[in-house]
PDB file of C-alpha atoms in Angstrom:
ATOM      1  CA  PRO I 293     -50.986 -23.748  20.386  1.00 65.00           C
ATOM      2  CA  ALA I 294     -48.186 -22.046  20.588  1.00 74.00           C
ATOM      3  CA  LYS I 295     -45.651 -21.575  17.699  1.00 75.00           C
ATOM      4  CA  PRO I 296     -42.233 -23.359  18.495  1.00 78.00           C
ATOM      5  CA  ARG I 297     -39.627 -20.957  19.516  1.00 79.00           C
ATOM      6  CA  ARG I 298     -36.779 -20.821  16.640  1.00 80.00           C
ATOM      7  CA  ALA I 299     -33.684 -21.310  18.063  1.00 81.00           C
ATOM      8  CA  ALA I 300     -31.405 -18.085  18.415  1.00 83.00           C
ATOM      9  CA  PRO I 301     -28.433 -17.812  15.477  1.00 86.00           C
ATOM     10  CA  PRO I 302     -25.274 -18.658  16.746  1.00 85.00           C
ATOM     11  CA  PRO I 303     -23.147 -16.189  18.132  1.00 86.00           C
ATOM     12  CA  PRO I 304     -20.709 -14.614  15.052  1.00 86.00           C
ATOM     13  CA  ALA I 305     -17.199 -15.895  15.594  1.00 85.00           C
ATOM     14  CA  PRO I 306     -14.790 -13.241  17.055  1.00 85.00           C
ATOM     15  CA  ARG I 307     -12.391 -11.933  14.198  1.00 83.00           C
ATOM     16  CA  PRO I 308      -8.740 -13.009  14.473  1.00 82.00           C
ATOM     17  CA  LEU I 309      -6.202 -10.330  16.103  1.00 80.00           C
ATOM     18  CA  PRO I 310      -4.291  -9.640  13.226  1.00 80.00           C
ATOM     19  CA  ALA I 311      -0.780 -10.542  13.358  1.00 78.00           C
ATOM     20  CA  PRO I 312       1.534  -8.054  15.091  1.00 78.00           C
ATOM     21  CA  LYS I 313       3.266  -5.683  12.164  1.00 77.00           C
ATOM     22  CA  ARG I 314       7.123  -6.169  12.306  1.00 78.00           C
ATOM     23  CA  ARG I 315       8.428  -2.667  12.901  1.00 78.00           C
ATOM     24  CA  ARG I 316       9.440  -0.725   9.590  1.00 79.00           C
ATOM     25  CA  ARG I 317      13.119   0.417   9.792  1.00 80.00           C
ATOM     26  CA  PRO I 318      13.441   4.387   9.568  1.00 80.00           C
ATOM     27  CA  PRO I 319      14.132   5.335   6.062  1.00 81.00           C
ATOM     28  CA  ARG I 320      17.950   6.108   5.399  1.00 81.00           C
ATOM     29  CA  PRO I 321      18.721   9.533   5.284  1.00 80.00           C
ATOM     30  CA  ALA I 322      19.183  10.890   1.520  1.00 77.00           C
ATOM     31  CA  PRO I 323      22.275  11.752   0.616  1.00 73.00           C
ATOM     32  CA  PRO I 324      23.545  15.327   0.172  1.00 74.00           C
ATOM     33  CA  ARG I 325      22.268  16.756  -3.114  1.00 72.00           C
ATOM     34  CA  SER I 326      24.619  18.512  -5.118  1.00 72.00           C
ATOM     35  CA  ALA I 327      23.428  21.879  -6.950  1.00 66.00           C
ATOM     36  CA  PRO I 328      20.497  21.013  -9.590  1.00 70.00           C
ATOM     37  CA  ARG I 329      21.203  20.184 -12.773  1.00 71.00           C
ATOM     38  CA  PRO I 330      19.812  22.994 -14.592  1.00 71.00           C
ATOM     39  CA  ARG I 331      17.210  21.843 -17.506  1.00 69.00           C
ATOM     40  CA  SER I 332      17.654  21.943 -20.426  1.00 68.00           C
ATOM     41  CA  ARG I 333      14.729  24.149 -22.494  1.00 70.00           C
ATOM     42  CA  ARG I 334      14.213  21.671 -25.463  1.00 70.00           C
ATOM     43  CA  PRO I 335      12.998  18.555 -24.156  1.00 69.00           C
ATOM     44  CA  ARG I 336      13.863  15.003 -24.828  1.00 68.00           C
ATOM     45  CA  ALA I 337      12.380  13.776 -28.499  1.00 68.00           C
ATOM     46  CA  ALA I 338      10.653  10.677 -27.320  1.00 68.00           C
ATOM     47  CA  ALA I 339      11.982   7.515 -28.882  1.00 68.00           C
ATOM     48  CA  THR I 340      10.284   6.122 -31.848  1.00 71.00           C
ATOM     49  CA  THR I 341      11.969   3.274 -32.032  1.00 67.00           C
ATOM     50  CA  PRO I 342      10.792   0.672 -28.776  1.00 66.00           C
ATOM     51  CA  ARG I 343      13.624  -0.629 -27.163  1.00 62.00           C
ATOM     52  CA  ALA I 344      14.415  -4.361 -27.365  1.00 61.00           C
TER      53      ALA I 344
END
């Protein structure tokens, strides 16, 4: 005798649509930069004592 057919598995549930994202505000224009400060040649010594 023919074997009883298995019922087809249920179709996968449709994925929910992602929530509509809020529009991001455009970034504020950066303030005009003054002339860059010349970097000192000697690098600053690293702090040996941990700051509280």
